[in-house]
CSV table of C-alpha atoms in Angstrom, one decimal:
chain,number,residue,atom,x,y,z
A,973,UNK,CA,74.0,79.7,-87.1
A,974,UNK,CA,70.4,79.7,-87.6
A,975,UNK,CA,67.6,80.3,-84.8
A,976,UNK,CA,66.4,76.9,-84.1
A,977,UNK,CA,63.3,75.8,-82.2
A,978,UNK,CA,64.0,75.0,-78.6
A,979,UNK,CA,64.3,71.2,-77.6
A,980,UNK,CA,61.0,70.5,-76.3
A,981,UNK,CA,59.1,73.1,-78.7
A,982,UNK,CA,56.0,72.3,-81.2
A,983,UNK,CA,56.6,73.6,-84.7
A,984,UNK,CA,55.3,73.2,-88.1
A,985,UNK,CA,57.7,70.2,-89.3
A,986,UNK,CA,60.3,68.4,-87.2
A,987,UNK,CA,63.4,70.0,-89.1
A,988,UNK,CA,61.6,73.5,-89.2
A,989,UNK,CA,64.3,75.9,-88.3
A,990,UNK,CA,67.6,73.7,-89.3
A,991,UNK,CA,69.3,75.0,-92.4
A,992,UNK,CA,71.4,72.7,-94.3
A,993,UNK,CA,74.4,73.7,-96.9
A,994,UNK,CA,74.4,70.6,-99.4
A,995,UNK,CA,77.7,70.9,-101.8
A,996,UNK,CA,77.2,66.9,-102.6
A,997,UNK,CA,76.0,65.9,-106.3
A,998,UNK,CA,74.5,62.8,-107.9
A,999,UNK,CA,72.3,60.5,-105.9
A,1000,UNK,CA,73.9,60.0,-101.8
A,1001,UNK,CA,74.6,62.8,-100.7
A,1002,UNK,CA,71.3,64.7,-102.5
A,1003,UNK,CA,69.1,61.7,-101.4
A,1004,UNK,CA,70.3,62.6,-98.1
A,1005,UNK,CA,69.1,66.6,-98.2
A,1006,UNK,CA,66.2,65.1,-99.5
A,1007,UNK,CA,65.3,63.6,-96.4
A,1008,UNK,CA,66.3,66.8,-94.6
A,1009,UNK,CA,64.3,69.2,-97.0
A,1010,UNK,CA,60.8,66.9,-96.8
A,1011,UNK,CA,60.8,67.3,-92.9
A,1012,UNK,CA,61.3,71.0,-93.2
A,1013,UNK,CA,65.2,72.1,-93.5
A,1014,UNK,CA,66.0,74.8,-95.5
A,1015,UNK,CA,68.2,73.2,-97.6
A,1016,UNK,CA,70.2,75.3,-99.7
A,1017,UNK,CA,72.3,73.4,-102.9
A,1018,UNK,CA,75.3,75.2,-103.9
A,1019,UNK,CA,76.1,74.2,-107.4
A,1020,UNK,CA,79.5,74.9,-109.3
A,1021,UNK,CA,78.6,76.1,-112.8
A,1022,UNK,CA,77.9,76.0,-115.4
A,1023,UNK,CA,76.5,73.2,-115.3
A,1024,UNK,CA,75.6,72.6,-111.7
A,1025,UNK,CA,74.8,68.8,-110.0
A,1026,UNK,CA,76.1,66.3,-112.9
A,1027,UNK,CA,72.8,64.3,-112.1
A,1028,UNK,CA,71.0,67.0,-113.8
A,1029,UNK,CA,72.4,65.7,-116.8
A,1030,UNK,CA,71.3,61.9,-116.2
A,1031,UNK,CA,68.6,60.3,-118.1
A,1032,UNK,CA,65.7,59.5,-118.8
A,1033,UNK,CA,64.7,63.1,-119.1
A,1034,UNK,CA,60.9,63.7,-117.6
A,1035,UNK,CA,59.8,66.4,-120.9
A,1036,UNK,CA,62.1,67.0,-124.1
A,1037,UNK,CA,65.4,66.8,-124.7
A,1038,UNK,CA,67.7,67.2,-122.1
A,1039,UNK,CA,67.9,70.5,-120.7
A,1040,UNK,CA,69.6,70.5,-117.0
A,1041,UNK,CA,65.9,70.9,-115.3
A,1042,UNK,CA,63.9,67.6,-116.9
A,1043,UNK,CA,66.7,64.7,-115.4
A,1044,UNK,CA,64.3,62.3,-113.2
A,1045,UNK,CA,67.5,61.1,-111.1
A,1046,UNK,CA,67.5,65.3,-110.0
A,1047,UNK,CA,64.0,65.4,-109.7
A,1048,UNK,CA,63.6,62.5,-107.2
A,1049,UNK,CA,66.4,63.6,-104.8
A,1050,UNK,CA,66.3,67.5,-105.2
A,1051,UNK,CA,62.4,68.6,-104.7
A,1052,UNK,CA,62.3,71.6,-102.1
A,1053,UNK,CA,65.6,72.7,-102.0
A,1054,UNK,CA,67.0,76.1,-103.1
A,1055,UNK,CA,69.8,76.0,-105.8
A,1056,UNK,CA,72.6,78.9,-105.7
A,1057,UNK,CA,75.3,78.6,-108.7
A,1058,UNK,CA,78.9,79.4,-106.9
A,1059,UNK,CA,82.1,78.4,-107.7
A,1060,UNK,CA,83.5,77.4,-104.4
A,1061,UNK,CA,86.5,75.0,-105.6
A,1062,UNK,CA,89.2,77.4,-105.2
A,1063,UNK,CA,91.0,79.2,-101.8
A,1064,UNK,CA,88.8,82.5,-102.5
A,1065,UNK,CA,85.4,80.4,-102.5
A,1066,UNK,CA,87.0,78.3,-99.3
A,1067,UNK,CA,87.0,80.8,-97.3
A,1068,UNK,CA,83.7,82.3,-98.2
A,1069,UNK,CA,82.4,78.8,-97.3
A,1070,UNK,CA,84.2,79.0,-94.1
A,1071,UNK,CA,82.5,82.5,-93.4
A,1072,UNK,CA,79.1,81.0,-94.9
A,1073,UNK,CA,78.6,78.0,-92.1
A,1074,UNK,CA,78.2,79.8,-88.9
A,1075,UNK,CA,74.7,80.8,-90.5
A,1076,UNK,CA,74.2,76.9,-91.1
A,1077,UNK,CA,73.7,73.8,-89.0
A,1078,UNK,CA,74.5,71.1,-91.0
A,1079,UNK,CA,77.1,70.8,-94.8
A,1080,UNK,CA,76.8,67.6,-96.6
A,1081,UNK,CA,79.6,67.0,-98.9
A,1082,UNK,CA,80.9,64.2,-101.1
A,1083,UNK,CA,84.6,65.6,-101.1
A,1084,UNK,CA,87.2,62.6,-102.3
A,1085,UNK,CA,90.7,62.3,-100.7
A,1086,UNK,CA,92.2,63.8,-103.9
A,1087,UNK,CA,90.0,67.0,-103.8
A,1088,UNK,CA,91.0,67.4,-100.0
A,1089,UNK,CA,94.7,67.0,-101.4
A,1090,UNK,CA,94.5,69.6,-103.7
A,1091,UNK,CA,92.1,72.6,-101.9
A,1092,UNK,CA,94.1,71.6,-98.5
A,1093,UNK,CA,90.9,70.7,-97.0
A,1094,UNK,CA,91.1,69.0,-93.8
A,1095,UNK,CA,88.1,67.1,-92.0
A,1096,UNK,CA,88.2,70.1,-89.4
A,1097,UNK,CA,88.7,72.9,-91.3
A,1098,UNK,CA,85.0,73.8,-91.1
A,1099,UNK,CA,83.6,72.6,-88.1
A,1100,UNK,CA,86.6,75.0,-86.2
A,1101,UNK,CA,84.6,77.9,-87.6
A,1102,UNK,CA,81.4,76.4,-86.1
A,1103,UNK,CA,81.3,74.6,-82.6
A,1104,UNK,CA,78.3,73.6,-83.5
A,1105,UNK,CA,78.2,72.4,-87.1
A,1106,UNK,CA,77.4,69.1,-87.7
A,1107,UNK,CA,79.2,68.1,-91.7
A,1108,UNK,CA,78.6,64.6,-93.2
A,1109,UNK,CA,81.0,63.6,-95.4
A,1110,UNK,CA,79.7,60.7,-98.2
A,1111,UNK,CA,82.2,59.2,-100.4
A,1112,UNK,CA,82.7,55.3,-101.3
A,1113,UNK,CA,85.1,53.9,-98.9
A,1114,UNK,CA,85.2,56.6,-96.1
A,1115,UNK,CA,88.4,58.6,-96.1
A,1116,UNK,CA,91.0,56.5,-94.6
A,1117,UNK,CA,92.3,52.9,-95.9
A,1118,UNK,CA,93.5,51.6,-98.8
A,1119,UNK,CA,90.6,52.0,-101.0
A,1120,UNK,CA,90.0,55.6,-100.1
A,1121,UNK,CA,91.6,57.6,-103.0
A,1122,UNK,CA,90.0,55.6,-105.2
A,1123,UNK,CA,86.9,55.8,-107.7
A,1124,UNK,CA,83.9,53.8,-107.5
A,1125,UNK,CA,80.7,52.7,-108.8
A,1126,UNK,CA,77.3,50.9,-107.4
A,1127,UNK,CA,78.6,48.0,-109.8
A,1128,UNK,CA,81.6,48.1,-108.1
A,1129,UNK,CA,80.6,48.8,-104.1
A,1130,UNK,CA,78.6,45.5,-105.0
A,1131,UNK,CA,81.4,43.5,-106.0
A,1132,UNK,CA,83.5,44.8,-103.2
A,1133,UNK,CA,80.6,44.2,-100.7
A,1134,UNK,CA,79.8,40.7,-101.4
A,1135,UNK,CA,76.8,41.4,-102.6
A,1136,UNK,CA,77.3,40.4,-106.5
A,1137,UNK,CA,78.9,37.1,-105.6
A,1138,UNK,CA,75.6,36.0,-104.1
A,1139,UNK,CA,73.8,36.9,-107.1
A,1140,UNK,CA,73.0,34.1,-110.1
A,1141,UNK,CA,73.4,30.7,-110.5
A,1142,UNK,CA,75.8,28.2,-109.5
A,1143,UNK,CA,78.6,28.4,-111.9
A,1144,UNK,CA,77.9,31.1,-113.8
A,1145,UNK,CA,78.8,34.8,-113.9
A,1146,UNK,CA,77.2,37.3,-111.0
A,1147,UNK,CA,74.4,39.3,-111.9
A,1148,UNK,CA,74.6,43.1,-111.5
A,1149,UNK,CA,71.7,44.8,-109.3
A,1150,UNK,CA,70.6,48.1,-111.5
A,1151,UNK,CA,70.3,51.8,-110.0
A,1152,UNK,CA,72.3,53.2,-107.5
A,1153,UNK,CA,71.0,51.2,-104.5
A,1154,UNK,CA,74.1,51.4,-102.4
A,1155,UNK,CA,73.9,55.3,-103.1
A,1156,UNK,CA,70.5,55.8,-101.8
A,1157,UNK,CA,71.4,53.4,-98.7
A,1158,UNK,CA,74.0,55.3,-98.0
A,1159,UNK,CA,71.7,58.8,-98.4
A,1160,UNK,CA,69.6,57.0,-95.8
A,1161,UNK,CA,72.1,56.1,-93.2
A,1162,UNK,CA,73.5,59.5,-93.8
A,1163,UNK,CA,70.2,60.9,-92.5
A,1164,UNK,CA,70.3,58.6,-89.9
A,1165,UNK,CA,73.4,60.1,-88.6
A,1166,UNK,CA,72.8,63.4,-88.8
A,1167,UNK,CA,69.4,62.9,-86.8
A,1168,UNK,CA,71.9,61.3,-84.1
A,1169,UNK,CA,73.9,63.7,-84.2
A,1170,UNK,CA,71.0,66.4,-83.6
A,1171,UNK,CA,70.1,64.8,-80.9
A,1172,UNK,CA,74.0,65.2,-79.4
A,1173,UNK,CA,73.9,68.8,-80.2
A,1174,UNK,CA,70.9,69.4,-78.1
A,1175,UNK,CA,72.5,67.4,-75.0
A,1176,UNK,CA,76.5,68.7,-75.6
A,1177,UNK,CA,75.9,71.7,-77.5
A,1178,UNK,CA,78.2,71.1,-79.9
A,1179,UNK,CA,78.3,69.8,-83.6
A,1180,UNK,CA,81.2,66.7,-85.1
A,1181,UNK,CA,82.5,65.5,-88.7
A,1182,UNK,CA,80.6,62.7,-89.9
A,1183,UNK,CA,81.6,60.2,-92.2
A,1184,UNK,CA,79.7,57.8,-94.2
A,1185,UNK,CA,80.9,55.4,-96.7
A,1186,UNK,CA,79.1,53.3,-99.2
A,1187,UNK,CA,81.1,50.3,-98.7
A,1188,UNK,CA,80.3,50.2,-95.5
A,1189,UNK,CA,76.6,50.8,-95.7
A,1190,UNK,CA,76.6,47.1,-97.5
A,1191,UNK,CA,78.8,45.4,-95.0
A,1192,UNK,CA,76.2,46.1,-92.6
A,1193,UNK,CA,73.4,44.4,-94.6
A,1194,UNK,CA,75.3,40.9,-94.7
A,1195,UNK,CA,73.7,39.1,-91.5
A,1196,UNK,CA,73.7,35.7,-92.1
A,1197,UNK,CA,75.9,35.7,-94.7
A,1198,UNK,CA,78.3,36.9,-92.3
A,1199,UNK,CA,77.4,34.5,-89.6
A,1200,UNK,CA,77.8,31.3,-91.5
A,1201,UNK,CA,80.8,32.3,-92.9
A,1202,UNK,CA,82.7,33.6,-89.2
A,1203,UNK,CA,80.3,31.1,-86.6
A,1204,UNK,CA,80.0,28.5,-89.0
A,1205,UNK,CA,83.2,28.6,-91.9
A,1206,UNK,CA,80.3,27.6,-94.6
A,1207,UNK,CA,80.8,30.1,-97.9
A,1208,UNK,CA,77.7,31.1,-99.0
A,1209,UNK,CA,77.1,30.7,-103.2
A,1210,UNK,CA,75.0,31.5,-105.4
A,1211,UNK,CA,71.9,29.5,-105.9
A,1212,UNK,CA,69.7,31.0,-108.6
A,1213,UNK,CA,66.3,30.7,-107.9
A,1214,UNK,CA,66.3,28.6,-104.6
A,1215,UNK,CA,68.1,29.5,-101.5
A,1216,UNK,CA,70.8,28.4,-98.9
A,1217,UNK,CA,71.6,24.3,-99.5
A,1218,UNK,CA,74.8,24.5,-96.8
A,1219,UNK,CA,74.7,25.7,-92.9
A,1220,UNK,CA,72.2,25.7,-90.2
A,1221,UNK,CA,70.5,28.3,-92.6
A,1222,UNK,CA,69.6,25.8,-94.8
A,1223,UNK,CA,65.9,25.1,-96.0
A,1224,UNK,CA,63.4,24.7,-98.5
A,1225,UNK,CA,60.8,27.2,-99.7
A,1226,UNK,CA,62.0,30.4,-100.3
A,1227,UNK,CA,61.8,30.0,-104.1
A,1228,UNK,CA,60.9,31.6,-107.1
A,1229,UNK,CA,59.2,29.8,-109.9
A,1230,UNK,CA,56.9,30.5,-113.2
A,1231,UNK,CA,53.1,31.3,-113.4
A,1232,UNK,CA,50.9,30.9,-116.7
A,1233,UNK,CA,51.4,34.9,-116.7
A,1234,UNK,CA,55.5,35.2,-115.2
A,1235,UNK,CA,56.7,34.1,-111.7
A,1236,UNK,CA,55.9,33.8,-108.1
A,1237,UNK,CA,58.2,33.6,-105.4
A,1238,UNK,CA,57.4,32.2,-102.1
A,1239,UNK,CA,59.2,32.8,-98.5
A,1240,UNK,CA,58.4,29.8,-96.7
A,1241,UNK,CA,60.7,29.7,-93.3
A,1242,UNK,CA,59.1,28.2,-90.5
A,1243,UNK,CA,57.9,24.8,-90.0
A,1244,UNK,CA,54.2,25.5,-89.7
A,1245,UNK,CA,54.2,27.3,-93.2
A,1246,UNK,CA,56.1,24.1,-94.9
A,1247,UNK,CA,53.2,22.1,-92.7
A,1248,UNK,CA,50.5,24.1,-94.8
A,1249,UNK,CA,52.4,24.3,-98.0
A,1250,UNK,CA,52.7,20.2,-97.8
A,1251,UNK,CA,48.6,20.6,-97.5
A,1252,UNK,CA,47.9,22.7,-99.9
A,1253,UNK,CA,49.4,21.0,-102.6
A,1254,UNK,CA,47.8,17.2,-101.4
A,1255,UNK,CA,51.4,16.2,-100.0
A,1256,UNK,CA,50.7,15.9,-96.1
A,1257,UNK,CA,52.6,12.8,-96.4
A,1258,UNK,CA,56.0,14.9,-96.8
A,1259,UNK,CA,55.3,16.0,-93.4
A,1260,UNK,CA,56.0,12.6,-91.7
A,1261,UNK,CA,58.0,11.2,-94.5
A,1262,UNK,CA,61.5,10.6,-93.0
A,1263,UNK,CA,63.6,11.8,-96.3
A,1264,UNK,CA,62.0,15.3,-95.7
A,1265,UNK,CA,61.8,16.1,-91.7
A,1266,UNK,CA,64.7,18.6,-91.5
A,1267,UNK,CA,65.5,21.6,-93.0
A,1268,UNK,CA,68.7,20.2,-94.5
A,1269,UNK,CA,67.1,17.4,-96.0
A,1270,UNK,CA,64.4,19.7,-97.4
A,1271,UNK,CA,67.0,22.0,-98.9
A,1272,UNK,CA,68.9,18.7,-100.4
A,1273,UNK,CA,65.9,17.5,-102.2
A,1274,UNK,CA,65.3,20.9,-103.5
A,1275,UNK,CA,64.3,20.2,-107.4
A,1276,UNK,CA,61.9,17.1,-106.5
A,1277,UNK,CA,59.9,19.7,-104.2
A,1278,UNK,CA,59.9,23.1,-107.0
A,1279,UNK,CA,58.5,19.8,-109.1
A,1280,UNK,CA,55.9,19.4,-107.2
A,1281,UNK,CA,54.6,23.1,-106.6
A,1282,UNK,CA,55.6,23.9,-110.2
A,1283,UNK,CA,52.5,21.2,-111.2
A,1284,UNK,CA,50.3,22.5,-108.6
A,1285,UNK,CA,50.9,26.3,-109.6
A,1286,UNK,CA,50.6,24.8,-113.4
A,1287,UNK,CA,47.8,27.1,-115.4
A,1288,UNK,CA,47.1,29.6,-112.7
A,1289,UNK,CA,48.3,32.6,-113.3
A,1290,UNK,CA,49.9,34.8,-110.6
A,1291,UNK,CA,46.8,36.7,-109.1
A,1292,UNK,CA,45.5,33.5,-108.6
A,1293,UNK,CA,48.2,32.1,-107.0
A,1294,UNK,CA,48.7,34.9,-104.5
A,1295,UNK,CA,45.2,35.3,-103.6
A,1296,UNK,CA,45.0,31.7,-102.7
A,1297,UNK,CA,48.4,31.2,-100.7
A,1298,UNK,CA,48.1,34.6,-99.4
A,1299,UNK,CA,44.3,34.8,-98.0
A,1300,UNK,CA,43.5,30.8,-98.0
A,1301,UNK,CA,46.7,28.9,-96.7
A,1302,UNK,CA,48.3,32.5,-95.2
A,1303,UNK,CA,51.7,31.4,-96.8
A,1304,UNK,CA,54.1,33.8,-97.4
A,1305,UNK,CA,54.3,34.5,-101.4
A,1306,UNK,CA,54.3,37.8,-103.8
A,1307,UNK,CA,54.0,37.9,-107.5
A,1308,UNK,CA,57.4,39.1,-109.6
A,1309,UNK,CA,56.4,43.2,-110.8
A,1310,UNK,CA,57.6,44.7,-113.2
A,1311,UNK,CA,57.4,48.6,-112.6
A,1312,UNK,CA,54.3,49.5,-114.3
A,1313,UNK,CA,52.9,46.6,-111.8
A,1314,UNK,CA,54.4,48.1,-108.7
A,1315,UNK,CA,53.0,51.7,-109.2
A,1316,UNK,CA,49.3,49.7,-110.0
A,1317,UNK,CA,49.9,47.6,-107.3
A,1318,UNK,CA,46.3,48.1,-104.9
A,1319,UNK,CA,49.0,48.0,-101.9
A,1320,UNK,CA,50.7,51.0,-102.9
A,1321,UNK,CA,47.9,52.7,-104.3
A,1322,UNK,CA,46.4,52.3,-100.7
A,1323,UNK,CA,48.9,53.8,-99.2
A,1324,UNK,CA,49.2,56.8,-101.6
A,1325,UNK,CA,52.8,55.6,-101.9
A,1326,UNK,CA,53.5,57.2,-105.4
A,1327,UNK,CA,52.8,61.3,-105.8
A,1328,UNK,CA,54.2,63.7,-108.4
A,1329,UNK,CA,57.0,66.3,-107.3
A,1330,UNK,CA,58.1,67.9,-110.4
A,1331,UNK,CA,55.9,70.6,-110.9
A,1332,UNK,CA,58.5,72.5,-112.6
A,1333,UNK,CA,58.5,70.1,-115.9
A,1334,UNK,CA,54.9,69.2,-115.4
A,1335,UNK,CA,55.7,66.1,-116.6
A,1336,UNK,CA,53.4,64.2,-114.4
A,1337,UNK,CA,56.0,61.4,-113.4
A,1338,UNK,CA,55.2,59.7,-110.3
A,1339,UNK,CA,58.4,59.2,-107.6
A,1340,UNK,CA,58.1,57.3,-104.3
A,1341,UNK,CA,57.0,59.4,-101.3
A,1342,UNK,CA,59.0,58.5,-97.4
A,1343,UNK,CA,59.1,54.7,-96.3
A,1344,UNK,CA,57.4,55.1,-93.1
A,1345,UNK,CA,54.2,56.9,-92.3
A,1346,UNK,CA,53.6,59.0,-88.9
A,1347,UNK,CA,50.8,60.6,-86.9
A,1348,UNK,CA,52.4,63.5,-85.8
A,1349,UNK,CA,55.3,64.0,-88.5
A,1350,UNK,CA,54.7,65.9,-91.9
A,1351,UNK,CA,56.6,65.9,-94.8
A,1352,UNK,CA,56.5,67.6,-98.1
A,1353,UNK,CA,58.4,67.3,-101.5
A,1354,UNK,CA,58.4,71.0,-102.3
A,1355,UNK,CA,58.9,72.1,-105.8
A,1356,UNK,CA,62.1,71.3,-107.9
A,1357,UNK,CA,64.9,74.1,-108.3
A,1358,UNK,CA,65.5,75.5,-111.1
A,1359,UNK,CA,69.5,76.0,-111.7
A,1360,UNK,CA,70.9,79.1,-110.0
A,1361,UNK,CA,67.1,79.8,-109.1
A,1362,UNK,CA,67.6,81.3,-106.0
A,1363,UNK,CA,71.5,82.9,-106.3
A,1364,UNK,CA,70.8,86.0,-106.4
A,1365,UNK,CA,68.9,86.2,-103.2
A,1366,UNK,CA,71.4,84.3,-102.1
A,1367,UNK,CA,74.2,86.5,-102.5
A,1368,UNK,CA,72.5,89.8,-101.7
A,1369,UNK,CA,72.1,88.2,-98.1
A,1370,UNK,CA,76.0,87.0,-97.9
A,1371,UNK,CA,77.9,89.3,-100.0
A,1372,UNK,CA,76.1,92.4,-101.5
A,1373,UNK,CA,75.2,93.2,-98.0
């Protein structure tokens, strides 16, 4: 295994030191390393050819036709590692594996029950070659239960999560979320764990199998939803544009509605913000008015209230609207983005959260940095790998030697 700093010790970056195998492909497991790789793991990405991590082949391509090194969904989760092309799905490249992690601290694979089944690979097969090897395992539904030899998608961990039934209108079909957003959740929470797991090393010295499912990463998000369904036995809907009308979660004024220039949403939850809202559209009579001095009944009358705001938000555009909610009446609200928006958007922009990390295609696409910001902590998106870029060296270390 590889010299790493002593607990305690100062160096460059907080994962300086930790070398991680990543065998994973497409967007959980990789956004995962990614994490790993920006706070200073050597990350090395073993790729099967010949044509390496299938997300090399996913548009839209940053330069030119596609060519394995311009995919944007590689780009963004792959920037700093080292890519070695090796054929490890068979006994021979098994067992080089299991010789190859006593060098390493952590392997990240996305192994399926029926791969296991077929290369005989069982959860412990690795870590009994290394005490202290710490190997997250990221598939859909885990690696146990019903569900587990099965294929998935983000459409389908959304469905089976709960999370497209609460999406639409009342009597009409769910709405599909796009990207891969249970994926990258998952990456997250995979990073999570391993951090957690770090931190057990250092107390027991030794490393454990972790698993991490994308199913499960959404049954965690539920809250509420959860709550009024097990505390309460109220089935939460869908309800378009305007939110909960059953349960103690009931209210009015989380809402989105249209602009002279698109939409605003606002997230009016608390009493005193409905107080101002009433206010600020020349309606302080609501606030005594009998027919509107509960949440429920608020939520009931629903349509008569988006009425009202729609006139007062009538002609303004969204700038305006935000400005004024926002900085005069200090009401929750945002204007609806579309992505060209979002990367102008003078938040962001303050922030410096949006930096190019493709050097390689010199594109000059922009990609979202880390979602937290640290005094002490540095992070870096080092340049993206080319495929096979680094085998050789590679392999002169672990089997020309």
């Amino acid at each position: 295994m590889s010299e790493r700093s002593i607990k305690g010790e100062i160096s460059e970056s907080a994962l300086s030191g930790l070398r991680v195998l990543e065998l994973a492909e497409g967007v959980a497991g990789p956004h995962c390393g990614r994490f790993l790789a920006a706070l200073g793991a050597e990350v090395i990405k073993m790729e099967r050819p010949p044509n390496g991590d299938w997300a090399r082949g996913v548009g839209p391509f940053l330069k030119g036709p596609p060519s394995g090194e311009n995919s944007s969904l590689f780009a963004y989760n792959n920037p700093g590692k080292k890519s070695v092309l090796y054929d490890w799905a068979s006994e021979s490249g098994l067992e080089f594996l299991e010789s190859l992690v006593a060098d390493f601290d952590i392997l990240i694979e996305d192994w399926d029950l029926d791969l296991r089944r077929t290369l005989h690979i069982s959860r412990d097969r690795f870590t009994n070659k290394n005490k202290e090897l710490i190997e997250l395992s990221v598939t859909p539904y885990g690696l146990s239960g019903p569900y587990s030899g099965w294929k998935s998608s983000p459409i389908i961990q959304l469905a089976l999560g709960g999370f497209l039934y609460l999406t639409g209108h009342p009597g009409q079909e769910p709405l599909m979320l796009p990207g891969h957003q249970p994926d990258y959740l998952t990456g997250l929470n995979g990073s999570n764990a391993i951090h957690i797991a770090l931190w057990e090393r250092d107390r027991s010295g030794e490393g454990q199998f972790l698993e991490v499912s994308m199913l499960e990463t959404l049954a965690t998000l539920h809250q509420f939803t959860m709550e009024m369904e097990t505390f309460e036995g109220i089935l939460r809907t869908r309800n378009g544009n305007q939110w909960q009308k059953q349960s103690s979660f009931a209210s009015y004024g989380i809402t989105t509605l249209p602009c002279s220039d698109g939409y605003i949403c606002f997230g009016i939850s608390a009493e005193d913000q409905w107080e101002r809202l009433c206010a600020m559209i020349g309606r302080e009579d609501l606030i005594t008015d009998p027919e509107f001095d509960s949440r429920v009944k608020r939520a009931n009358n629903a349509d008569f209230l988006d009425g009202l705001l729609t006139d007062w938000i009538a002609g303004k555009t969204r700038k305006e609207v935000f400005m004024e909610t926002s900085e005069v009446w200090t009401l929750p609200t945002a204007p609806i983005l579309d992505m060209s928006e979002v990367l102008e958007d003078p938040q962001f922009v303050y922030r410096d959260m949006f930096k190019t990390s493709d050097a390689s295609t010199k594109s000059g696409a922009l990609f979202p940095t880390f979602p937290f910001k640290s005094t002490e902590l540095t992070t870096s998106l080092g340049p993206l790998p080319v495929l096979g870029q680094h085998t050789e060296k590679f392999l002169r270390r672990y089997v020309w030697q």
